[in-house]
Coordinates of C-alpha atoms in Angstrom, one line a residue:
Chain A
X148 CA 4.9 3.1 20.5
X149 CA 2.3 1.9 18.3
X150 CA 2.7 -1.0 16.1
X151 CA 2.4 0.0 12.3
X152 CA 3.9 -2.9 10.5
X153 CA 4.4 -2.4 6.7
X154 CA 2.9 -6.1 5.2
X155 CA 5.3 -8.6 4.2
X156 CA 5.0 -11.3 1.8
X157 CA 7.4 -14.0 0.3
X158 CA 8.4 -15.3 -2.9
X159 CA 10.9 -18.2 -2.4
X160 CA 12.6 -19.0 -5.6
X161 CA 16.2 -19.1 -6.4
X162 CA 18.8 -18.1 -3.6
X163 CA 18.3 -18.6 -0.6
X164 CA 18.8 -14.8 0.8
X165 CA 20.9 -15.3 3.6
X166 CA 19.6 -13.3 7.0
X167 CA 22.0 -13.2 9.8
X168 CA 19.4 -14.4 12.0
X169 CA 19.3 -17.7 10.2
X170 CA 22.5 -19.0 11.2
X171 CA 22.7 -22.1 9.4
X172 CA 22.1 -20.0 5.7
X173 CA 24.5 -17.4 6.5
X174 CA 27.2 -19.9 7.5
X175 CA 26.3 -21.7 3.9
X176 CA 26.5 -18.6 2.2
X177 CA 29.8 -17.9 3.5
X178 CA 30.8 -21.1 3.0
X179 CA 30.3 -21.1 -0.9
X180 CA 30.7 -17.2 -1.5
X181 CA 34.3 -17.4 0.1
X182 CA 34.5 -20.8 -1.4
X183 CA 34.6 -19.4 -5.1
X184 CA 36.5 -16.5 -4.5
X185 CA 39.7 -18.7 -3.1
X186 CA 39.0 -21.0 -6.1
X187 CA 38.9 -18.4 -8.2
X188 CA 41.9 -16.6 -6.6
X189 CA 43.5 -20.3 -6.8
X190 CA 43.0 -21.4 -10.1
X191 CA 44.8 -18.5 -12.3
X192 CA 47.6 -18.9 -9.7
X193 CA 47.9 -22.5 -9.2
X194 CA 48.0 -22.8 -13.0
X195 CA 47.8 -19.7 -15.1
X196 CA 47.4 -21.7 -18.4
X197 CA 44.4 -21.7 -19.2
X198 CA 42.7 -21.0 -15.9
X199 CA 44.3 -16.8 -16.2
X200 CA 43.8 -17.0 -19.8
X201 CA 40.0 -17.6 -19.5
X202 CA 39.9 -15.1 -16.6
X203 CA 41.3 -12.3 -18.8
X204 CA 38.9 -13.3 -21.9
X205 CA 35.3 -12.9 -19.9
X206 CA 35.3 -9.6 -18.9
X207 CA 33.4 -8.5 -21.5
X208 CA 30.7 -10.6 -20.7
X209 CA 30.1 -10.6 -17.7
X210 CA 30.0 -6.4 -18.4
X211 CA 27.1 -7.6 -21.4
X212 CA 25.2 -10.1 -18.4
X213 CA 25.1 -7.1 -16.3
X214 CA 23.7 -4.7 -19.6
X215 CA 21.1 -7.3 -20.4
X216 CA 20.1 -7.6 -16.4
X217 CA 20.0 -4.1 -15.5
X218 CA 17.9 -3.0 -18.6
X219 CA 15.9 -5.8 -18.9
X220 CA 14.8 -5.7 -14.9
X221 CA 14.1 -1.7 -15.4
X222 CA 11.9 -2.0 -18.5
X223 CA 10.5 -4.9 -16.7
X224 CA 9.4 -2.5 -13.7
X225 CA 7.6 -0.4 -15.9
X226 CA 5.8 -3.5 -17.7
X227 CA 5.1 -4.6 -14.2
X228 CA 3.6 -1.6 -13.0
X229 CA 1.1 -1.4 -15.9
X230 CA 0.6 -5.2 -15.6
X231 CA -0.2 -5.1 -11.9
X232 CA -2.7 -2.0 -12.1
X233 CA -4.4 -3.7 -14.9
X234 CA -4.6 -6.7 -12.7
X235 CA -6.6 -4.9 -10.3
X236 CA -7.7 -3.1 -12.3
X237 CA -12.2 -2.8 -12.4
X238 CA -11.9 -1.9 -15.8
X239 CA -12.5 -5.3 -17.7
X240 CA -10.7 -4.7 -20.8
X241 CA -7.6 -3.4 -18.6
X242 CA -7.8 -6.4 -16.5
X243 CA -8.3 -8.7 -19.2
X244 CA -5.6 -7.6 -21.5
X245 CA -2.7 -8.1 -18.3
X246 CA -4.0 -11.4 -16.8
X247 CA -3.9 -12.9 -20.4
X248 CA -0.4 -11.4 -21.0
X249 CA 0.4 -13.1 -17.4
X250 CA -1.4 -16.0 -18.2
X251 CA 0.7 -16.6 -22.0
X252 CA 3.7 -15.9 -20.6
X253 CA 3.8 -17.7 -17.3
X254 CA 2.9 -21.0 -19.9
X255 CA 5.9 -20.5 -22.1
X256 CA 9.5 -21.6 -21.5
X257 CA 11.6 -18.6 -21.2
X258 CA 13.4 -20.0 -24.1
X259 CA 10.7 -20.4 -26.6
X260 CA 9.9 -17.3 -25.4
X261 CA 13.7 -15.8 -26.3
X262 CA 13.6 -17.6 -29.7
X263 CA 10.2 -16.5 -30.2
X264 CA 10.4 -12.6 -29.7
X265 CA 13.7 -13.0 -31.2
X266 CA 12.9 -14.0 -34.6
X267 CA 9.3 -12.4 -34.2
X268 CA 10.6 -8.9 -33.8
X269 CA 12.9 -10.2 -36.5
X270 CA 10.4 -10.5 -39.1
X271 CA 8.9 -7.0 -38.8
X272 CA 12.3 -4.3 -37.6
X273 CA 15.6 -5.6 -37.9
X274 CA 16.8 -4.5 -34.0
X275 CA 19.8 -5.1 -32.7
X276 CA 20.5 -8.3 -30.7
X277 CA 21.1 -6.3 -27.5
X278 CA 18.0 -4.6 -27.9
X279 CA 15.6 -7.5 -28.7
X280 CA 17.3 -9.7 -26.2
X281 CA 16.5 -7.2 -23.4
X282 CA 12.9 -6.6 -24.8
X283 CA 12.3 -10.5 -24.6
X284 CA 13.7 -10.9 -20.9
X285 CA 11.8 -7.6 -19.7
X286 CA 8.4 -9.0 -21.5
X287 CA 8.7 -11.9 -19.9
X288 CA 9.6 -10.7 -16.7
X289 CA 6.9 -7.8 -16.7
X290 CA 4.7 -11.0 -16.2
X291 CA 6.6 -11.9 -12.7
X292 CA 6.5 -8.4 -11.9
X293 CA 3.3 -7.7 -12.6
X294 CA 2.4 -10.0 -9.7
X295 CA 4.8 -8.8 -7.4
X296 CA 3.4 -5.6 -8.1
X297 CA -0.3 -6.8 -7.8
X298 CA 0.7 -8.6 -4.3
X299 CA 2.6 -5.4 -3.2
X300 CA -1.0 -3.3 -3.8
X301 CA -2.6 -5.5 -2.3
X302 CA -0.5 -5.8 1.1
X303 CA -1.4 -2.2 1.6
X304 CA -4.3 -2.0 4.2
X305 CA -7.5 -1.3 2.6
X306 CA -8.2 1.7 5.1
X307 CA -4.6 3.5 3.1
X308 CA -7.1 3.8 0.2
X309 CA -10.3 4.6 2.0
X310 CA -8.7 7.3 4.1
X311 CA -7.4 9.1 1.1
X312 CA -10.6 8.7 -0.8
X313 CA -12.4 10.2 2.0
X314 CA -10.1 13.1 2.3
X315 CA -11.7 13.9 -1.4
X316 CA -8.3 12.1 -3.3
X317 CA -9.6 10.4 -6.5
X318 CA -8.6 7.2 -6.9
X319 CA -5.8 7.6 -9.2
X320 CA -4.2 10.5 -7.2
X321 CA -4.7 7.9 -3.8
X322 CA -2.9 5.1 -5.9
X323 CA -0.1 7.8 -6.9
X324 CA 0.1 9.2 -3.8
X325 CA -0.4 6.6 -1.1
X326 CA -0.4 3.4 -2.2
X327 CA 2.3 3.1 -4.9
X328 CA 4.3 4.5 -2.9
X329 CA 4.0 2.3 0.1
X330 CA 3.6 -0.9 -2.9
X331 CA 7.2 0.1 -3.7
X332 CA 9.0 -0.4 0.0
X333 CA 7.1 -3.8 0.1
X334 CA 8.0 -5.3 -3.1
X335 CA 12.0 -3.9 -3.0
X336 CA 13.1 -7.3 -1.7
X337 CA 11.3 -9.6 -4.3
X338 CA 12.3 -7.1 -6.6
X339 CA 15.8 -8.0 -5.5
X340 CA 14.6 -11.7 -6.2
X341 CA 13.6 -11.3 -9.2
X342 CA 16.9 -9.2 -9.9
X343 CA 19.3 -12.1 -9.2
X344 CA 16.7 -14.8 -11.0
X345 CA 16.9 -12.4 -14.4
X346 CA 20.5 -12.3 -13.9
X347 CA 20.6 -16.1 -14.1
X348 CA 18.3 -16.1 -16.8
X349 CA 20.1 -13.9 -19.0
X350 CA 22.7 -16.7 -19.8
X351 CA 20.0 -17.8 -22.1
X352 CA 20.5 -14.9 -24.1
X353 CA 23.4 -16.0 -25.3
X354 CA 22.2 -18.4 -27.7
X355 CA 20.6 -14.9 -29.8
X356 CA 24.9 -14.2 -30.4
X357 CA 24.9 -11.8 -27.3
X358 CA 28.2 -12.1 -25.9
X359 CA 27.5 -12.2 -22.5
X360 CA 29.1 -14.0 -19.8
X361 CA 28.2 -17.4 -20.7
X362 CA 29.0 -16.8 -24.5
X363 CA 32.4 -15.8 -23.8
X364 CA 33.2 -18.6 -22.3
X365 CA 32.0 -21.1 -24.9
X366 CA 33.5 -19.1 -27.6
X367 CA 36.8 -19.5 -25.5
X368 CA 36.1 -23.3 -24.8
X369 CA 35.2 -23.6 -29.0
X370 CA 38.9 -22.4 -29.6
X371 CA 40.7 -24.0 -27.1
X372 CA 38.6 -27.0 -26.1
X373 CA 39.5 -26.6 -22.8
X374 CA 35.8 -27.3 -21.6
X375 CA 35.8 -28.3 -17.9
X376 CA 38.1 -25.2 -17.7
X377 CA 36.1 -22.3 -19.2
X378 CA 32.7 -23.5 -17.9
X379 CA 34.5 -24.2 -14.8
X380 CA 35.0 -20.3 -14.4
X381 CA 31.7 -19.1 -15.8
X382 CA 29.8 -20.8 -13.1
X383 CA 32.7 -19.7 -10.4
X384 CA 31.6 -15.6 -11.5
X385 CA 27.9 -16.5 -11.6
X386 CA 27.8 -18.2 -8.1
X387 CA 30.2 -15.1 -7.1
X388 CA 28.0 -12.5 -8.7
X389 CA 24.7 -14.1 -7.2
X390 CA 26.1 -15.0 -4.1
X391 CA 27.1 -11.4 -3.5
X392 CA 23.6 -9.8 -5.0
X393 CA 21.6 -12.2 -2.6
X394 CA 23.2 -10.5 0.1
X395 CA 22.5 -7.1 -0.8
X396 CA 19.2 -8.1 -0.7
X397 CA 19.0 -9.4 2.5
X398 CA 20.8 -5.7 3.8
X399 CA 18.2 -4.6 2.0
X400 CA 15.8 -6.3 4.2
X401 CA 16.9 -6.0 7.2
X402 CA 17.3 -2.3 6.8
X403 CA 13.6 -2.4 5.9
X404 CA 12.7 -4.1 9.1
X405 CA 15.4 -1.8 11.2
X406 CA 13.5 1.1 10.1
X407 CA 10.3 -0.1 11.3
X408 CA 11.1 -1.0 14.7
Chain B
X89 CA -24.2 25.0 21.8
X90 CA -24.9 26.9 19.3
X91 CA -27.1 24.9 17.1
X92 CA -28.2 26.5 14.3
X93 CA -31.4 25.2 12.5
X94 CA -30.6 24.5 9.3
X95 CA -29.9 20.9 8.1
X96 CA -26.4 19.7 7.3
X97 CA -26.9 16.2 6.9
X98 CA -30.0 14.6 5.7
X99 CA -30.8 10.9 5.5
X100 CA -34.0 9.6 4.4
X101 CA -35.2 5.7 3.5
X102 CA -32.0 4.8 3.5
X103 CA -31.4 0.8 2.8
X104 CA -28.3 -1.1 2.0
X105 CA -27.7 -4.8 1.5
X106 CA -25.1 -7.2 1.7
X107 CA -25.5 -9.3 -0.6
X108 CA -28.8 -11.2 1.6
X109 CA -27.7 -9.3 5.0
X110 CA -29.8 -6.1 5.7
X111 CA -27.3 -4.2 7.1
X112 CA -29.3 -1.0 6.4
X113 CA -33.5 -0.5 6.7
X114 CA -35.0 2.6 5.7
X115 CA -32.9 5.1 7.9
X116 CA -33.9 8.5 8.3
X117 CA -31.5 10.7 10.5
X118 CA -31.1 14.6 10.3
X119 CA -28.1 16.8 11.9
X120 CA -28.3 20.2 12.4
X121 CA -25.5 22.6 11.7
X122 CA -23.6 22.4 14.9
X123 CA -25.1 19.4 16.4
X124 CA -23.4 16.5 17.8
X125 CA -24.6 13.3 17.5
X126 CA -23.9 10.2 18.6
X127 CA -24.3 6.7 17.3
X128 CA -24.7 3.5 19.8
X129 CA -25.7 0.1 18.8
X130 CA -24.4 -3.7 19.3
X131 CA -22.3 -4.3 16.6
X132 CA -23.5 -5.1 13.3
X133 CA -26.3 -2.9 14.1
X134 CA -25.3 -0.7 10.8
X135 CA -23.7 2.0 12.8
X136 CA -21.1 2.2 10.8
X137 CA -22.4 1.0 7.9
X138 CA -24.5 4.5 8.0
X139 CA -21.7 6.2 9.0
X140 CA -20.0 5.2 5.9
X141 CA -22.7 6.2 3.6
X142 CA -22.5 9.7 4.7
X143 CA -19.0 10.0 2.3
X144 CA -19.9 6.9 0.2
X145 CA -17.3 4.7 1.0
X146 CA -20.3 2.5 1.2
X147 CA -22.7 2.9 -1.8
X148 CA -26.6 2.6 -0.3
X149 CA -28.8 0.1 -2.4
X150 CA -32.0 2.6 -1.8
X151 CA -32.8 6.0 -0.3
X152 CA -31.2 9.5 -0.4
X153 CA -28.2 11.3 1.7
X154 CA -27.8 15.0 1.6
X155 CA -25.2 17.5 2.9
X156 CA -26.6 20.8 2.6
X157 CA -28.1 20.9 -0.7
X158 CA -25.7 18.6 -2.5
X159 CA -27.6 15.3 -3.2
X160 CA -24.8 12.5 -2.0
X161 CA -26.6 9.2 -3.4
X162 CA -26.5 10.9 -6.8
X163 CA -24.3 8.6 -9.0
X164 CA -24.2 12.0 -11.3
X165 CA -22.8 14.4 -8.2
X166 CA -19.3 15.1 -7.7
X167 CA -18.6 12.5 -4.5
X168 CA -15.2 14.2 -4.5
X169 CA -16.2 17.5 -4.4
X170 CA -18.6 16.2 -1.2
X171 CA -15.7 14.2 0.3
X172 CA -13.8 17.0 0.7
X173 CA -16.5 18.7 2.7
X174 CA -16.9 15.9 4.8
X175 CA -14.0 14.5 7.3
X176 CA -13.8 11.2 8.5
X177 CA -11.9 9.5 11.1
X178 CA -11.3 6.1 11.6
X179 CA -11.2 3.6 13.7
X180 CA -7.7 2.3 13.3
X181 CA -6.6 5.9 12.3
X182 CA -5.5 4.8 8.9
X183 CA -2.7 7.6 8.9
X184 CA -0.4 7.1 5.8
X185 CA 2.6 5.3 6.8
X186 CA 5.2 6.7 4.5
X187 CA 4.5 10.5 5.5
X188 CA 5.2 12.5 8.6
X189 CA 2.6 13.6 10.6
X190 CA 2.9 16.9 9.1
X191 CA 2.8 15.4 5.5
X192 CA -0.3 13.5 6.4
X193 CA -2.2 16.7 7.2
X194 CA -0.8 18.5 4.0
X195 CA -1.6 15.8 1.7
X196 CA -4.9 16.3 1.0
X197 CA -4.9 20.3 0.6
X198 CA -1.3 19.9 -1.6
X199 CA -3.1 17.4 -3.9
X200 CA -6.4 17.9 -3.8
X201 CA -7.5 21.7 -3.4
X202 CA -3.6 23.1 -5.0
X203 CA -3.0 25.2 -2.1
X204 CA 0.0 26.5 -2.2
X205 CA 3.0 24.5 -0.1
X206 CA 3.5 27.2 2.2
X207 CA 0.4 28.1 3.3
X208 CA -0.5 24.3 3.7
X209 CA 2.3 23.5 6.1
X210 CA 1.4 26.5 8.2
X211 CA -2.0 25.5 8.2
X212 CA -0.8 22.2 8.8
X213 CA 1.6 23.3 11.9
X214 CA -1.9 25.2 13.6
X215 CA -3.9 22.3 13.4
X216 CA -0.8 20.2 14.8
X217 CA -0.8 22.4 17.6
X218 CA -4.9 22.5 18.0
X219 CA -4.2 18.8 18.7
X220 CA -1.5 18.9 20.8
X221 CA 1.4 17.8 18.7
X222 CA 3.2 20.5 17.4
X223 CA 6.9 18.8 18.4
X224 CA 5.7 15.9 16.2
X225 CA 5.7 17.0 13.0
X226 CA 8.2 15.7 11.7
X227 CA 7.4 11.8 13.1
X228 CA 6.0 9.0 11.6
X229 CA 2.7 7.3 12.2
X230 CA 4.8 4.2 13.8
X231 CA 6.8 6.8 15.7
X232 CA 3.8 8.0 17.6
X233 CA 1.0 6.3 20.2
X234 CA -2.4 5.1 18.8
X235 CA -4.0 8.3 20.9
X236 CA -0.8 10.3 18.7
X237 CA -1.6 8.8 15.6
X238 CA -5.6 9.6 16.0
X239 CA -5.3 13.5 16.6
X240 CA -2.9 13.2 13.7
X241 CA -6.3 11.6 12.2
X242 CA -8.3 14.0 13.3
X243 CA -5.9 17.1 12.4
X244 CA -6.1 15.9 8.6
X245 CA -9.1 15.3 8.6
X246 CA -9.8 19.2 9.9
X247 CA -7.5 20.3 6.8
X248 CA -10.0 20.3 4.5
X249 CA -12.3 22.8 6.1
X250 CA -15.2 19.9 6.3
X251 CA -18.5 21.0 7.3
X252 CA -19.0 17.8 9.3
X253 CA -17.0 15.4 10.8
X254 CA -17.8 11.5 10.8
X255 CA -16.3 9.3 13.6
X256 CA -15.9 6.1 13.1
X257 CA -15.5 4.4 16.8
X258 CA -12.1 6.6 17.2
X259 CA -11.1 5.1 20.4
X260 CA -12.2 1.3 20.5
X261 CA -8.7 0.7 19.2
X262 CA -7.0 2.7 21.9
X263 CA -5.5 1.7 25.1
X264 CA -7.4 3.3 27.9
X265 CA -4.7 5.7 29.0
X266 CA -5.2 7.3 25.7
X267 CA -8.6 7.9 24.9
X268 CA -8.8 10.7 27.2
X269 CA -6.6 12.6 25.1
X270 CA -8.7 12.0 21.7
X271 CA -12.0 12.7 23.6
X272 CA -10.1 15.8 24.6
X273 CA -9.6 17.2 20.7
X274 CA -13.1 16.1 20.3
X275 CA -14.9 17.7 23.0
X276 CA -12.7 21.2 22.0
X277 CA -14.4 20.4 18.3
X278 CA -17.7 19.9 19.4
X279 CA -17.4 23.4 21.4
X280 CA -16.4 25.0 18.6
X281 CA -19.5 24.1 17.0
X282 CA -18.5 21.5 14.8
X283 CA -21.2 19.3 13.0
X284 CA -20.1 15.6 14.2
X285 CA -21.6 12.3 13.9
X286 CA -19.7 10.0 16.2
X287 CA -20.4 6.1 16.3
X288 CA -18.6 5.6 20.3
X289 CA -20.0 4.2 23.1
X290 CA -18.1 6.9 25.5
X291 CA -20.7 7.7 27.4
X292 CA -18.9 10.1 29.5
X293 CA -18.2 12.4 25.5
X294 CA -21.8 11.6 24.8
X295 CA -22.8 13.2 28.5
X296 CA -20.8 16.1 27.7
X297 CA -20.8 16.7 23.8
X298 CA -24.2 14.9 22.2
X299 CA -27.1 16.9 21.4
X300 CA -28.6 13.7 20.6
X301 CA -28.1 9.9 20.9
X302 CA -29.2 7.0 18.2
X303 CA -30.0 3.6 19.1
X304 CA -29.7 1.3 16.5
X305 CA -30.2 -2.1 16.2
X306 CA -30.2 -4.6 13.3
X307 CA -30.2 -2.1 11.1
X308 CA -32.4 0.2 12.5
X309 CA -33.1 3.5 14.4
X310 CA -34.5 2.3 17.3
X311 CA -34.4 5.3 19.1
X312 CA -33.2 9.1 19.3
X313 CA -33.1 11.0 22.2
X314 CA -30.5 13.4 24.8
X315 CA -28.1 11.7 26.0
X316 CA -30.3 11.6 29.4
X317 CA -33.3 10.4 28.1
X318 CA -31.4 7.2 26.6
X319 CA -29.1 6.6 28.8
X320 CA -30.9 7.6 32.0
X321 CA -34.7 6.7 30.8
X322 CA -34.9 4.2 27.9
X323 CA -38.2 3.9 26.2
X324 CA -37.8 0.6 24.0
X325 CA -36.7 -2.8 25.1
X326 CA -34.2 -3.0 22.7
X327 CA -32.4 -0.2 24.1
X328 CA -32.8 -1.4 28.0
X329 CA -30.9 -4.7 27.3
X330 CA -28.2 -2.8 25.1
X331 CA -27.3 -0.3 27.8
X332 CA -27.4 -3.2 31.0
X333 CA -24.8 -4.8 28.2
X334 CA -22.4 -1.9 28.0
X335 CA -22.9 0.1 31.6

């Protein structure tokens, strides 16, 4: 059979996405993922004040984390998309205007950029904090994207493009029709990256009075000043949550690869 | 063969540059309605470079390309409207790796000339079967051979109704079990009186399909002749030390 192999690239940042082939990560992996779990099967049993009492009180947030993740890494697609075709884009001012955008915001802090937008949008429409928290993440992570996306186009083997042009395609029906299409199988897994990386970052969010994950569990610490405790379960149901999302991704993977061989 | 006398493809003065490599000097080539001809050269000869130029996925710096009466080099003609008269195959196939073979072929006359779905797959299905793969609709390019994947090429290609067919060396990435069966599809195209340009060194196709065979070297026509004169009774130099190369 003939070897087609859809191009790979790799962004290593955050978790490490545990492959069974890599035996040493995947042992790790199980290691901490089961870890947490039994500690945070443990705790609450082992001593229900204030370990169950915290447990109880987070819900909410960690339904919020997953309402700032999921919308923010959706409108962040889009953002990307446009980004990465204006990044290739041979039209100068197109090109221009998204390598500056990814230029600014790879050079600010993610937090400026948070208190920025924030209080930015602020001064012009009064939007709610859900809504302008999940604008600043995606804006900020349309720059990441973007380059995912930009990489992901240009994995795709020149002759994809040339073959469709010749076949009397213009270009933006080839790039519909061919390439993104093709862009989007390559990129799914740092997508997933990113995924997990956002769902980190949005614990920053909850200095804009989003009650997300990590803000329930201050506002529980503020109350009962029982610290060590509260945080202690936050990052349990982070590591848990990310743990468990970075091995999605690596299904995701090695379905991918499956599939082509 | 049926060669009709009227020109399909015209190229005259053609020139291109790379940047300070000529890869192109003043060309001038013309194919008959019906005629085959075939390309031979050492590479970076501009073979393909010419080849290219006859659908403008290379731009030429000087000189003028017809098909029929459409002026190609004309930055005002529609290069679309020319593309889809002209078929190209490649040399590593280029199918499109998220379709089925049968989605491959459709693509073009779906998107491009709004046929209707229906009648595009079962123009799709007969030109599957003119190539011998009618059970492999339904496969993807990495679920078929390289000699598969090429008649897949060549199938697509064919969708569009093209008036001429450009080759791009379609077997030099085949293992040698499987040219036969590409050289096959071509030599059935070439008998039905298709116009084809063909960049190969298969001498055995050029023997039985060329009208007439092009020398070129360093970016020049060196010399055109049957495939007998060239290969049997080579005037220049040029084309003597080429042929000792490859025979």
């Amino acid at each position: 059979m003939a070897q087609i192999k859809t191009p790979r690239f790799e962004v290593t940042d955050g978790t490490l996405i545990p492959d069974k082939g890599e035996k040493s990560i995947f042992s790790a992996w199980k290691i901490a993922f089961f870890g947490a779990i039994s500690l945070l099967i443990i705790l609450p049993i082992v001593k229900p004040d204030p370990y169950l009492y915290i447990l109880k009180f987070i819900p909410d947030g960690i339904v919020a984390t997953f309402q700032v993740t999921v919308l923010s890494i959706v409108l962040s697609f889009f953002i990307g998309l446009l980004t990465g075709l204006g990044r290739i884009s041979r039209v100068t001012i197109f090109n221009r205007i998204a390598t500056v955008y990814v230029e600014v915001i790879r050079g600010i802090p993610l937090l400026v950029q948070l208190f920025y937008i924030y209080y930015a949008l602020g001064k012009i429409v009064q939007v709610p904090r859900l809504a302008s928290a999940v604008i600043a993440m995606a804006v900020c992570y349309g720059a990441y994207m973007g380059e995912i996306f930009r990489a992901g186009i240009l994995a795709i083997p020149r002759g994809q493009m040339e073959a469709a042009l010749a076949l009397g395609l213009s270009r933006g029906q080839a790039l519909w029709k061919v390439i993104l299409p093709q862009t989007v199988k390559v990129i799914l897994p740092p997508i997933g990256n990113e995924f997990i990386a956002l769902l980190k970052d949005s614990s920053l969010v909850s200095i804009l009075a989003v009650s997300d994950l990590l803000r329930r569990g201050r506002e529980y610490a503020s109350t009962s000043f029982m610290y060590f405790e509260s945080y202690t379960i936050v990052a349990l149901v982070y590591l848990i949550i990310t743990l468990f999302l970075s091995r999605l991704v690596a299904i995701m993977e090695e379905k991918l690869v499956r599939r082509e061989n | 063969m049926k060669i009709n006398n009227k020109t399909r493809v015209r190229i005259e003065n053609a020139s291109k540059n790379f940047d300070k490599v000529v890869a192109l000097k003043n060309v001038n080539l013309e194919v008959k309605i019906g005629e085959v001809v075939l390309i031979i050269g050492p590479s970076g000869s501009g073979k393909s470079t010419l080849l290219r130029s006859v659908n403008r996925l290379e731009n030429l710096t000087s000189g003028d390309i017809w098909v029929d009466d459409d002026l190609l080099t004309n930055n005002k003609s529609d290069i679309r409207k020319i593309r889809e008269e002209v078929g190209m195959v490649f040399q590593s196939f280029n199918l499109f790796s998220h379709l089925t073979a049968l989605e491959n072929v459709t693509l073009a006359p779906l998107t491009v000339k709004k046929i209707p779905k229906e009648t595009a797959e079962k123009k799709g299905r007969e030109l599957l079967a003119r190539v011998g793969l009618s059970d492999k609709e339904n496969n993807y390019p990495d679920q078929l051979s390289g000699g598969q994947q090429q008649r897949v090429a060549i199938a697509r290609a064919l969708a569009m109704n093209p008036k001429v067919m450009l080759f791009d060396e379609p077997t030099s990435a085949l293992d040698p079990e499987m040219i036969k069966e590409v050289l096959d599809v071509m030599l059935q195209l070439a008998k039905d009186g298709m116009t084809m340009l063909v960049v190969s060194h298969e001498m055995g196709f050029a023997r039985a399909a060329a009208d007439k065979v092009v020398f070129m070297d360093g970016g020049e026509i060196i010399e055109i002749g049957t495939p007998d004169d060239i290969f049997d009774q080579p005037k220049e130099e040029r084309t003597k030390k080429f042929l000792k190369h490859i025979l």
